[in-house]
Amino acid sequence: MALRNLLIRKTLATPPLGILGFRSLKTFSLPDLPYDYGALEPAISGEIMQLHHQKHHQTYITNYNKALEQLDDAMSKGDASTIVKLQSAIKFNGGGHVNHSIFWKNLAPVREGGGEPPKGSLGWAIDNNFGSLEALIQEMNAEGAALQGSGWVWLGADKELKHLVVESTENQDPLVTKGPSLIPLLGIDVWEHAYYLQYKNVRPDYLKNIWKVMNWKYASDVYDKECPES
Amino acid sequence: MVATAVTGIATPLKFPLFSGFQRSSRSLQLRMSQKAGHGVITGKLELRPPPYPLDALEPHMSRSTFEYHWGKHHRAYVDNLNKQIAGTELTGKTLEDVIVATYNSGNLLPPFNNAAQVWNHDFFWESMKPGGGGKPSGELLDLINRDFGSFEEFAKEFKTAAATQFGSGWAWLVYKDEDKKLAVVQSPNAVNPLVWDYVPLLTVDVWEHAYYLDYQNRRPDYLSIFMENLVSWDAVTSRLESVKAGSA
């Protein structure tokens, strides 16, 4: 028994080669956009989409991978304080990757259904939770406009409490940091890089226009999968 | 010469001891305008222009950036602060006091963001000048060498603090009265070193709106240009003199 425990501990402590075989670190790469950079115009300019995807999102991934490699190294050395110290870099950059990966799917060109209101169970849930789609949009826009600094505003589904919520998170904190049972359905990036070249300081105009390219189909699919009607 | 001469010690540069210090104040009371016929005193802060024309820092910081950064963002902080404090006890205070009071030990009250950002941007415009950059000289350089090792070390630390401030925020060169040393600090969003009781000497704005039109995502390029071409060491020096003299 003791020997088995010793072998297991030794395996966990000494990657890459152990009883469980070769353990390699999985790193991340930039997902393709499901549409051309200019496809969301005039709501969001092609210039912004290209910078946002190729520079900002890529940088989060690059730095996330770097932090994960450092974490892997610290873990294999049993360096507890470095493991803790890396958590903020992981949250920043990993959060940035997670959030932006969702964001690209949240958006769709008009000709592919962007802006078409939700139907089915999500549409019904929105009316139930907020009164109407217009009311939801108004609430998200108000929260997005009021956010100080950098962050995101989300439409989320609470799997436990079985209702929809509007939440905002700061910097690149994913929605789950506001509640472990929260599933992001739609996120709106309100970091200035998401709109500045086009809308400058007028964030409310960006918020008003982004709904024209909102991919409600994606949100509905996620909602149906995560909160199926019983 | 204000520095006291101390013999027989390795660090001859010393500030005279003083129990507190006054920073330049923008007293809201001084700017109160009285609405004729209503008898109501309204305290209104005004938007101060930068100490140079809006195109004076080109090509390093464009006129277009100033038109938005000063003309829209800074103006909105002023207008919104005025709306928030109208009719409250905060109109009787200096801007610095409003900042500290609404910081509320980290539990921010609503006017904090606007109050601090009004101050931060005044301070930022004044931290730059046409034909700026380069190195300081005299006692300021001596102190930088003393507390950072070299000017190059300071510049590196300052740019790193600015580059690694995640999200929106600022990087600062400050004087810390508690240990009588210069230091580099970073702050998020609207927070500034006044709330930590440090004396700000220099700042760079790293909210994306500060550099996005000119540099897009390339914050490190913006910071290098700032250090090489924009920093007003005159302003930093005179702020340091104010600290030493213990007066505004």
mmCIF file with all atom_site columns, N, CA, C and O in Angstrom, chain B residues 23 95-96 98-100 102-103 108 112-123 169-172 174 185-200 202-203 207:
data_model
loop_
_atom_site.group_PDB
_atom_site.id
_atom_site.type_symbol
_atom_site.label_atom_id
_atom_site.label_alt_id
_atom_site.label_comp_id
_atom_site.label_asym_id
_atom_site.label_entity_id
_atom_site.label_seq_id
_atom_site.pdbx_PDB_ins_code
_atom_site.Cartn_x
_atom_site.Cartn_y
_atom_site.Cartn_z
_atom_site.occupancy
_atom_site.B_iso_or_equiv
_atom_site.pdbx_formal_charge
_atom_site.auth_seq_id
_atom_site.auth_comp_id
_atom_site.auth_asym_id
_atom_site.auth_atom_id
_atom_site.pdbx_PDB_model_num
ATOM 1   N N  . ARG B 1 23  ? 0.078   69.675 -1.536  1.00 0.00 ? 23  ARG B N  1
ATOM 2   C CA . ARG B 1 23  ? 0.205   69.578 -2.985  1.00 0.00 ? 23  ARG B CA 1
ATOM 3   C C  . ARG B 1 23  ? -0.559  70.741 -3.583  1.00 0.00 ? 23  ARG B C  1
ATOM 4   O O  . ARG B 1 23  ? -1.350  71.378 -2.931  1.00 0.00 ? 23  ARG B O  1
ATOM 5   N N  . LEU B 1 95  ? -9.950  69.293 -4.633  1.00 0.00 ? 95  LEU B N  1
ATOM 6   C CA . LEU B 1 95  ? -10.081 68.080 -5.440  1.00 0.00 ? 95  LEU B CA 1
ATOM 7   C C  . LEU B 1 95  ? -9.329  66.916 -4.804  1.00 0.00 ? 95  LEU B C  1
ATOM 8   O O  . LEU B 1 95  ? -9.816  65.781 -4.774  1.00 0.00 ? 95  LEU B O  1
ATOM 9   N N  . GLU B 1 96  ? -8.137  67.199 -4.273  1.00 0.00 ? 96  GLU B N  1
ATOM 10  C CA . GLU B 1 96  ? -7.357  66.136 -3.621  1.00 0.00 ? 96  GLU B CA 1
ATOM 11  C C  . GLU B 1 96  ? -8.127  65.542 -2.443  1.00 0.00 ? 96  GLU B C  1
ATOM 12  O O  . GLU B 1 96  ? -8.126  64.322 -2.234  1.00 0.00 ? 96  GLU B O  1
ATOM 13  N N  . VAL B 1 98  ? -11.383 65.513 -2.092  1.00 0.00 ? 98  VAL B N  1
ATOM 14  C CA . VAL B 1 98  ? -12.506 64.746 -2.647  1.00 0.00 ? 98  VAL B CA 1
ATOM 15  C C  . VAL B 1 98  ? -12.026 63.353 -3.047  1.00 0.00 ? 98  VAL B C  1
ATOM 16  O O  . VAL B 1 98  ? -12.685 62.344 -2.779  1.00 0.00 ? 98  VAL B O  1
ATOM 17  N N  . ILE B 1 99  ? -10.852 63.295 -3.659  1.00 0.00 ? 99  ILE B N  1
ATOM 18  C CA . ILE B 1 99  ? -10.300 62.010 -4.098  1.00 0.00 ? 99  ILE B CA 1
ATOM 19  C C  . ILE B 1 99  ? -10.091 61.084 -2.907  1.00 0.00 ? 99  ILE B C  1
ATOM 20  O O  . ILE B 1 99  ? -10.516 59.921 -2.920  1.00 0.00 ? 99  ILE B O  1
ATOM 21  N N  . VAL B 1 100 ? -9.415  61.584 -1.895  1.00 0.00 ? 100 VAL B N  1
ATOM 22  C CA . VAL B 1 100 ? -9.128  60.738 -0.731  1.00 0.00 ? 100 VAL B CA 1
ATOM 23  C C  . VAL B 1 100 ? -10.419 60.341 -0.022  1.00 0.00 ? 100 VAL B C  1
ATOM 24  O O  . VAL B 1 100 ? -10.595 59.178 0.370   1.00 0.00 ? 100 VAL B O  1
ATOM 25  N N  . THR B 1 102 ? -13.475 60.055 -1.271  1.00 0.00 ? 102 THR B N  1
ATOM 26  C CA . THR B 1 102 ? -14.311 59.119 -2.034  1.00 0.00 ? 102 THR B CA 1
ATOM 27  C C  . THR B 1 102 ? -13.581 57.814 -2.344  1.00 0.00 ? 102 THR B C  1
ATOM 28  O O  . THR B 1 102 ? -14.209 56.831 -2.720  1.00 0.00 ? 102 THR B O  1
ATOM 29  N N  . TYR B 1 103 ? -12.263 57.789 -2.167  1.00 0.00 ? 103 TYR B N  1
ATOM 30  C CA . TYR B 1 103 ? -11.534 56.513 -2.229  1.00 0.00 ? 103 TYR B CA 1
ATOM 31  C C  . TYR B 1 103 ? -11.993 55.622 -1.085  1.00 0.00 ? 103 TYR B C  1
ATOM 32  O O  . TYR B 1 103 ? -12.127 54.403 -1.227  1.00 0.00 ? 103 TYR B O  1
ATOM 33  N N  . LEU B 1 108 ? -14.757 52.213 -2.950  1.00 0.00 ? 108 LEU B N  1
ATOM 34  C CA . LEU B 1 108 ? -14.929 53.442 -3.733  1.00 0.00 ? 108 LEU B CA 1
ATOM 35  C C  . LEU B 1 108 ? -16.356 53.966 -3.717  1.00 0.00 ? 108 LEU B C  1
ATOM 36  O O  . LEU B 1 108 ? -17.313 53.238 -3.956  1.00 0.00 ? 108 LEU B O  1
ATOM 37  N N  . PHE B 1 112 ? -15.564 58.955 -6.976  1.00 0.00 ? 112 PHE B N  1
ATOM 38  C CA . PHE B 1 112 ? -14.115 58.743 -6.980  1.00 0.00 ? 112 PHE B CA 1
ATOM 39  C C  . PHE B 1 112 ? -13.548 58.690 -8.395  1.00 0.00 ? 112 PHE B C  1
ATOM 40  O O  . PHE B 1 112 ? -12.552 59.349 -8.711  1.00 0.00 ? 112 PHE B O  1
ATOM 41  N N  . ASN B 1 113 ? -14.182 57.856 -9.246  1.00 0.00 ? 113 ASN B N  1
ATOM 42  C CA . ASN B 1 113 ? -13.618 57.678 -10.585 1.00 0.00 ? 113 ASN B CA 1
ATOM 43  C C  . ASN B 1 113 ? -13.472 58.997 -11.314 1.00 0.00 ? 113 ASN B C  1
ATOM 44  O O  . ASN B 1 113 ? -12.447 59.278 -11.928 1.00 0.00 ? 113 ASN B O  1
ATOM 45  N N  . ASN B 1 114 ? -14.513 59.807 -11.261 1.00 0.00 ? 114 ASN B N  1
ATOM 46  C CA . ASN B 1 114 ? -14.450 61.086 -11.969 1.00 0.00 ? 114 ASN B CA 1
ATOM 47  C C  . ASN B 1 114 ? -13.467 62.045 -11.310 1.00 0.00 ? 114 ASN B C  1
ATOM 48  O O  . ASN B 1 114 ? -12.662 62.684 -11.988 1.00 0.00 ? 114 ASN B O  1
ATOM 49  N N  . ALA B 1 115 ? -13.502 62.139 -10.000 1.00 0.00 ? 115 ALA B N  1
ATOM 50  C CA . ALA B 1 115 ? -12.602 63.062 -9.301  1.00 0.00 ? 115 ALA B CA 1
ATOM 51  C C  . ALA B 1 115 ? -11.144 62.713 -9.566  1.00 0.00 ? 115 ALA B C  1
ATOM 52  O O  . ALA B 1 115 ? -10.325 63.571 -9.921  1.00 0.00 ? 115 ALA B O  1
ATOM 53  N N  . ALA B 1 116 ? -10.832 61.434 -9.406  1.00 0.00 ? 116 ALA B N  1
ATOM 54  C CA . ALA B 1 116 ? -9.439  61.015 -9.582  1.00 0.00 ? 116 ALA B CA 1
ATOM 55  C C  . ALA B 1 116 ? -9.005  61.194 -11.036 1.00 0.00 ? 116 ALA B C  1
ATOM 56  O O  . ALA B 1 116 ? -7.884  61.631 -11.305 1.00 0.00 ? 116 ALA B O  1
ATOM 57  N N  . GLN B 1 117 ? -9.885  60.871 -11.960 1.00 0.00 ? 117 GLN B N  1
ATOM 58  C CA . GLN B 1 117 ? -9.510  60.981 -13.370 1.00 0.00 ? 117 GLN B CA 1
ATOM 59  C C  . GLN B 1 117 ? -9.354  62.443 -13.790 1.00 0.00 ? 117 GLN B C  1
ATOM 60  O O  . GLN B 1 117 ? -8.527  62.761 -14.647 1.00 0.00 ? 117 GLN B O  1
ATOM 61  N N  . VAL B 1 118 ? -10.104 63.369 -13.201 1.00 0.00 ? 118 VAL B N  1
ATOM 62  C CA . VAL B 1 118 ? -9.878  64.790 -13.476 1.00 0.00 ? 118 VAL B CA 1
ATOM 63  C C  . VAL B 1 118 ? -8.453  65.151 -13.074 1.00 0.00 ? 118 VAL B C  1
ATOM 64  O O  . VAL B 1 118 ? -7.691  65.741 -13.851 1.00 0.00 ? 118 VAL B O  1
ATOM 65  N N  . TRP B 1 119 ? -8.104  64.772 -11.856 1.00 0.00 ? 119 TRP B N  1
ATOM 66  C CA . TRP B 1 119 ? -6.776  65.089 -11.332 1.00 0.00 ? 119 TRP B CA 1
ATOM 67  C C  . TRP B 1 119 ? -5.683  64.398 -12.145 1.00 0.00 ? 119 TRP B C  1
ATOM 68  O O  . TRP B 1 119 ? -4.671  65.014 -12.503 1.00 0.00 ? 119 TRP B O  1
ATOM 69  N N  . ASN B 1 120 ? -5.889  63.091 -12.422 1.00 0.00 ? 120 ASN B N  1
ATOM 70  C CA . ASN B 1 120 ? -4.876  62.314 -13.124 1.00 0.00 ? 120 ASN B CA 1
ATOM 71  C C  . ASN B 1 120 ? -4.535  62.923 -14.471 1.00 0.00 ? 120 ASN B C  1
ATOM 72  O O  . ASN B 1 120 ? -3.376  62.966 -14.879 1.00 0.00 ? 120 ASN B O  1
ATOM 73  N N  . HIS B 1 121 ? -5.576  63.386 -15.181 1.00 0.00 ? 121 HIS B N  1
ATOM 74  C CA . HIS B 1 121 ? -5.328  63.901 -16.517 1.00 0.00 ? 121 HIS B CA 1
ATOM 75  C C  . HIS B 1 121 ? -4.671  65.284 -16.483 1.00 0.00 ? 121 HIS B C  1
ATOM 76  O O  . HIS B 1 121 ? -3.792  65.565 -17.290 1.00 0.00 ? 121 HIS B O  1
ATOM 77  N N  . ASP B 1 122 ? -5.068  66.137 -15.531 1.00 0.00 ? 122 ASP B N  1
ATOM 78  C CA . ASP B 1 122 ? -4.325  67.396 -15.345 1.00 0.00 ? 122 ASP B CA 1
ATOM 79  C C  . ASP B 1 122 ? -2.847  67.082 -15.165 1.00 0.00 ? 122 ASP B C  1
ATOM 80  O O  . ASP B 1 122 ? -1.972  67.679 -15.792 1.00 0.00 ? 122 ASP B O  1
ATOM 81  N N  . PHE B 1 123 ? -2.590  66.151 -14.281 1.00 0.00 ? 123 PHE B N  1
ATOM 82  C CA . PHE B 1 123 ? -1.213  65.796 -13.910 1.00 0.00 ? 123 PHE B CA 1
ATOM 83  C C  . PHE B 1 123 ? -0.468  65.217 -15.102 1.00 0.00 ? 123 PHE B C  1
ATOM 84  O O  . PHE B 1 123 ? 0.725   65.471 -15.294 1.00 0.00 ? 123 PHE B O  1
ATOM 85  N N  . GLY B 1 169 ? -5.196  51.842 -16.480 1.00 0.00 ? 169 GLY B N  1
ATOM 86  C CA . GLY B 1 169 ? -4.497  52.321 -15.292 1.00 0.00 ? 169 GLY B CA 1
ATOM 87  C C  . GLY B 1 169 ? -3.389  53.291 -15.627 1.00 0.00 ? 169 GLY B C  1
ATOM 88  O O  . GLY B 1 169 ? -3.407  53.925 -16.697 1.00 0.00 ? 169 GLY B O  1
ATOM 89  N N  . TRP B 1 170 ? -2.439  53.410 -14.690 1.00 0.00 ? 170 TRP B N  1
ATOM 90  C CA . TRP B 1 170 ? -1.391  54.406 -14.757 1.00 0.00 ? 170 TRP B CA 1
ATOM 91  C C  . TRP B 1 170 ? -0.113  53.837 -14.164 1.00 0.00 ? 170 TRP B C  1
ATOM 92  O O  . TRP B 1 170 ? -0.152  52.936 -13.335 1.00 0.00 ? 170 TRP B O  1
ATOM 93  N N  . ALA B 1 171 ? 1.018   54.398 -14.584 1.00 0.00 ? 171 ALA B N  1
ATOM 94  C CA . ALA B 1 171 ? 2.285   54.134 -13.892 1.00 0.00 ? 171 ALA B CA 1
ATOM 95  C C  . ALA B 1 171 ? 2.822   55.475 -13.401 1.00 0.00 ? 171 ALA B C  1
ATOM 96  O O  . ALA B 1 171 ? 2.603   56.510 -14.033 1.00 0.00 ? 171 ALA B O  1
ATOM 97  N N  . TRP B 1 172 ? 3.525   55.425 -12.277 1.00 0.00 ? 172 TRP B N  1
ATOM 98  C CA . TRP B 1 172 ? 3.930   56.642 -11.584 1.00 0.00 ? 172 TRP B CA 1
ATOM 99  C C  . TRP B 1 172 ? 5.368   56.571 -11.094 1.00 0.00 ? 172 TRP B C  1
ATOM 100 O O  . TRP B 1 172 ? 5.828   55.520 -10.658 1.00 0.00 ? 172 TRP B O  1
ATOM 101 N N  . VAL B 1 174 ? 6.993   58.220 -7.911  1.00 0.00 ? 174 VAL B N  1
ATOM 102 C CA . VAL B 1 174 ? 6.489   58.893 -6.716  1.00 0.00 ? 174 VAL B CA 1
ATOM 103 C C  . VAL B 1 174 ? 7.623   59.124 -5.738  1.00 0.00 ? 174 VAL B C  1
ATOM 104 O O  . VAL B 1 174 ? 8.681   58.490 -5.817  1.00 0.00 ? 174 VAL B O  1
ATOM 105 N N  . VAL B 1 185 ? 5.428   53.026 -9.051  1.00 0.00 ? 185 VAL B N  1
ATOM 106 C CA . VAL B 1 185 ? 4.247   52.240 -8.702  1.00 0.00 ? 185 VAL B CA 1
ATOM 107 C C  . VAL B 1 185 ? 3.294   52.240 -9.900  1.00 0.00 ? 185 VAL B C  1
ATOM 108 O O  . VAL B 1 185 ? 3.378   53.097 -10.778 1.00 0.00 ? 185 VAL B O  1
ATOM 109 N N  . GLN B 1 186 ? 2.412   51.256 -9.910  1.00 0.00 ? 186 GLN B N  1
ATOM 110 C CA . GLN B 1 186 ? 1.361   51.217 -10.927 1.00 0.00 ? 186 GLN B CA 1
ATOM 111 C C  . GLN B 1 186 ? 0.007   51.225 -10.218 1.00 0.00 ? 186 GLN B C  1
ATOM 112 O O  . GLN B 1 186 ? -0.091  50.820 -9.062  1.00 0.00 ? 186 GLN B O  1
ATOM 113 N N  . SER B 1 187 ? -1.003  51.709 -10.918 1.00 0.00 ? 187 SER B N  1
ATOM 114 C CA . SER B 1 187 ? -2.334  51.750 -10.299 1.00 0.00 ? 187 SER B CA 1
ATOM 115 C C  . SER B 1 187 ? -3.389  51.408 -11.339 1.00 0.00 ? 187 SER B C  1
ATOM 116 O O  . SER B 1 187 ? -3.225  51.706 -12.519 1.00 0.00 ? 187 SER B O  1
ATOM 117 N N  . PRO B 1 188 ? -4.489  50.773 -10.915 1.00 0.00 ? 188 PRO B N  1
ATOM 118 C CA . PRO B 1 188 ? -5.546  50.385 -11.846 1.00 0.00 ? 188 PRO B CA 1
ATOM 119 C C  . PRO B 1 188 ? -6.592  51.486 -12.011 1.00 0.00 ? 188 PRO B C  1
ATOM 120 O O  . PRO B 1 188 ? -6.842  52.261 -11.089 1.00 0.00 ? 188 PRO B O  1
ATOM 121 N N  . ASN B 1 189 ? -7.177  51.535 -13.168 1.00 0.00 ? 189 ASN B N  1
ATOM 122 C CA . ASN B 1 189 ? -8.318  52.423 -13.463 1.00 0.00 ? 189 ASN B CA 1
ATOM 123 C C  . ASN B 1 189 ? -8.036  53.863 -13.045 1.00 0.00 ? 189 ASN B C  1
ATOM 124 O O  . ASN B 1 189 ? -7.180  54.500 -13.613 1.00 0.00 ? 189 ASN B O  1
ATOM 125 N N  . ALA B 1 190 ? -8.764  54.379 -12.052 1.00 0.00 ? 190 ALA B N  1
ATOM 126 C CA . ALA B 1 190 ? -8.614  55.788 -11.687 1.00 0.00 ? 190 ALA B CA 1
ATOM 127 C C  . ALA B 1 190 ? -7.734  55.998 -10.460 1.00 0.00 ? 190 ALA B C  1
ATOM 128 O O  . ALA B 1 190 ? -7.440  57.133 -10.097 1.00 0.00 ? 190 ALA B O  1
ATOM 129 N N  . VAL B 1 191 ? -7.310  54.904 -9.849  1.00 0.00 ? 191 VAL B N  1
ATOM 130 C CA . VAL B 1 191 ? -6.554  55.031 -8.606  1.00 0.00 ? 191 VAL B CA 1
ATOM 131 C C  . VAL B 1 191 ? -5.250  55.800 -8.846  1.00 0.00 ? 191 VAL B C  1
ATOM 132 O O  . VAL B 1 191 ? -4.610  55.650 -9.891  1.00 0.00 ? 191 VAL B O  1
ATOM 133 N N  . ASN B 1 192 ? -4.883  56.647 -7.901  1.00 0.00 ? 192 ASN B N  1
ATOM 134 C CA . ASN B 1 192 ? -3.603  57.350 -8.002  1.00 0.00 ? 192 ASN B CA 1
ATOM 135 C C  . ASN B 1 192 ? -2.906  57.337 -6.651  1.00 0.00 ? 192 ASN B C  1
ATOM 136 O O  . ASN B 1 192 ? -3.506  56.996 -5.634  1.00 0.00 ? 192 ASN B O  1
ATOM 137 N N  . PRO B 1 193 ? -1.598  57.672 -6.627  1.00 0.00 ? 193 PRO B N  1
ATOM 138 C CA . PRO B 1 193 ? -0.830  57.492 -5.383  1.00 0.00 ? 193 PRO B CA 1
ATOM 139 C C  . PRO B 1 193 ? -1.220  58.434 -4.249  1.00 0.00 ? 193 PRO B C  1
ATOM 140 O O  . PRO B 1 193 ? -0.749  58.242 -3.131  1.00 0.00 ? 193 PRO B O  1
ATOM 141 N N  . LEU B 1 194 ? -2.060  59.425 -4.518  1.00 0.00 ? 194 LEU B N  1
ATOM 142 C CA . LEU B 1 194 ? -2.517  60.284 -3.420  1.00 0.00 ? 194 LEU B CA 1
ATOM 143 C C  . LEU B 1 194 ? -3.212  59.438 -2.354  1.00 0.00 ? 194 LEU B C  1
ATOM 144 O O  . LEU B 1 194 ? -3.107  59.727 -1.155  1.00 0.00 ? 194 LEU B O  1
ATOM 145 N N  . VAL B 1 195 ? -3.892  58.376 -2.804  1.00 0.00 ? 195 VAL B N  1
ATOM 146 C CA . VAL B 1 195 ? -4.650  57.576 -1.834  1.00 0.00 ? 195 VAL B CA 1
ATOM 147 C C  . VAL B 1 195 ? -3.729  56.723 -0.962  1.00 0.00 ? 195 VAL B C  1
ATOM 148 O O  . VAL B 1 195 ? -4.160  56.198 0.061   1.00 0.00 ? 195 VAL B O  1
ATOM 149 N N  . TRP B 1 196 ? -2.487  56.560 -1.405  1.00 0.00 ? 196 TRP B N  1
ATOM 150 C CA . TRP B 1 196 ? -1.510  55.824 -0.592  1.00 0.00 ? 196 TRP B CA 1
ATOM 151 C C  . TRP B 1 196 ? -0.590  56.792 0.155   1.00 0.00 ? 196 TRP B C  1
ATOM 152 O O  . TRP B 1 196 ? 0.379   56.373 0.771   1.00 0.00 ? 196 TRP B O  1
ATOM 153 N N  . ASP B 1 197 ? -0.903  58.065 0.050   1.00 0.00 ? 197 ASP B N  1
ATOM 154 C CA . ASP B 1 197 ? -0.125  59.095 0.725   1.00 0.00 ? 197 ASP B CA 1
ATOM 155 C C  . ASP B 1 197 ? 1.298   59.226 0.170   1.00 0.00 ? 197 ASP B C  1
ATOM 156 O O  . ASP B 1 197 ? 2.218   59.570 0.902   1.00 0.00 ? 197 ASP B O  1
ATOM 157 N N  . TYR B 1 198 ? 1.448   58.908 -1.134  1.00 0.00 ? 198 TYR B N  1
ATOM 158 C CA . TYR B 1 198 ? 2.725   59.168 -1.786  1.00 0.00 ? 198 TYR B CA 1
ATOM 159 C C  . TYR B 1 198 ? 2.603   60.488 -2.534  1.00 0.00 ? 198 TYR B C  1
ATOM 160 O O  . TYR B 1 198 ? 1.502   60.960 -2.828  1.00 0.00 ? 198 TYR B O  1
ATOM 161 N N  . VAL B 1 199 ? 3.757   61.069 -2.906  1.00 0.00 ? 199 VAL B N  1
ATOM 162 C CA . VAL B 1 199 ? 3.728   62.295 -3.700  1.00 0.00 ? 199 VAL B CA 1
ATOM 163 C C  . VAL B 1 199 ? 3.986   61.939 -5.159  1.00 0.00 ? 199 VAL B C  1
ATOM 164 O O  . VAL B 1 199 ? 5.088   61.487 -5.496  1.00 0.00 ? 199 VAL B O  1
ATOM 165 N N  . PRO B 1 200 ? 3.002   62.122 -6.030  1.00 0.00 ? 200 PRO B N  1
ATOM 166 C CA . PRO B 1 200 ? 3.233   61.810 -7.443  1.00 0.00 ? 200 PRO B CA 1
ATOM 167 C C  . PRO B 1 200 ? 4.197   62.818 -8.059  1.00 0.00 ? 200 PRO B C  1
ATOM 168 O O  . PRO B 1 200 ? 4.099   64.021 -7.811  1.00 0.00 ? 200 PRO B O  1
ATOM 169 N N  . LEU B 1 202 ? 5.567   61.955 -11.565 1.00 0.00 ? 202 LEU B N  1
ATOM 170 C CA . LEU B 1 202 ? 5.445   61.750 -13.014 1.00 0.00 ? 202 LEU B CA 1
ATOM 171 C C  . LEU B 1 202 ? 4.435   60.653 -13.255 1.00 0.00 ? 202 LEU B C  1
ATOM 172 O O  . LEU B 1 202 ? 4.352   59.706 -12.458 1.00 0.00 ? 202 LEU B O  1
ATOM 173 N N  . THR B 1 203 ? 3.662   60.774 -14.328 1.00 0.00 ? 203 THR B N  1
ATOM 174 C CA . THR B 1 203 ? 2.757   59.679 -14.654 1.00 0.00 ? 203 THR B CA 1
ATOM 175 C C  . THR B 1 203 ? 2.672   59.456 -16.155 1.00 0.00 ? 203 THR B C  1
ATOM 176 O O  . THR B 1 203 ? 2.962   60.372 -16.949 1.00 0.00 ? 203 THR B O  1
ATOM 177 N N  . TRP B 1 207 ? -4.477  53.708 -19.975 1.00 0.00 ? 207 TRP B N  1
ATOM 178 C CA . TRP B 1 207 ? -5.787  53.358 -20.523 1.00 0.00 ? 207 TRP B CA 1
ATOM 179 C C  . TRP B 1 207 ? -5.613  53.296 -22.043 1.00 0.00 ? 207 TRP B C  1
ATOM 180 O O  . TRP B 1 207 ? -4.871  54.087 -22.627 1.00 0.00 ? 207 TRP B O  1
#
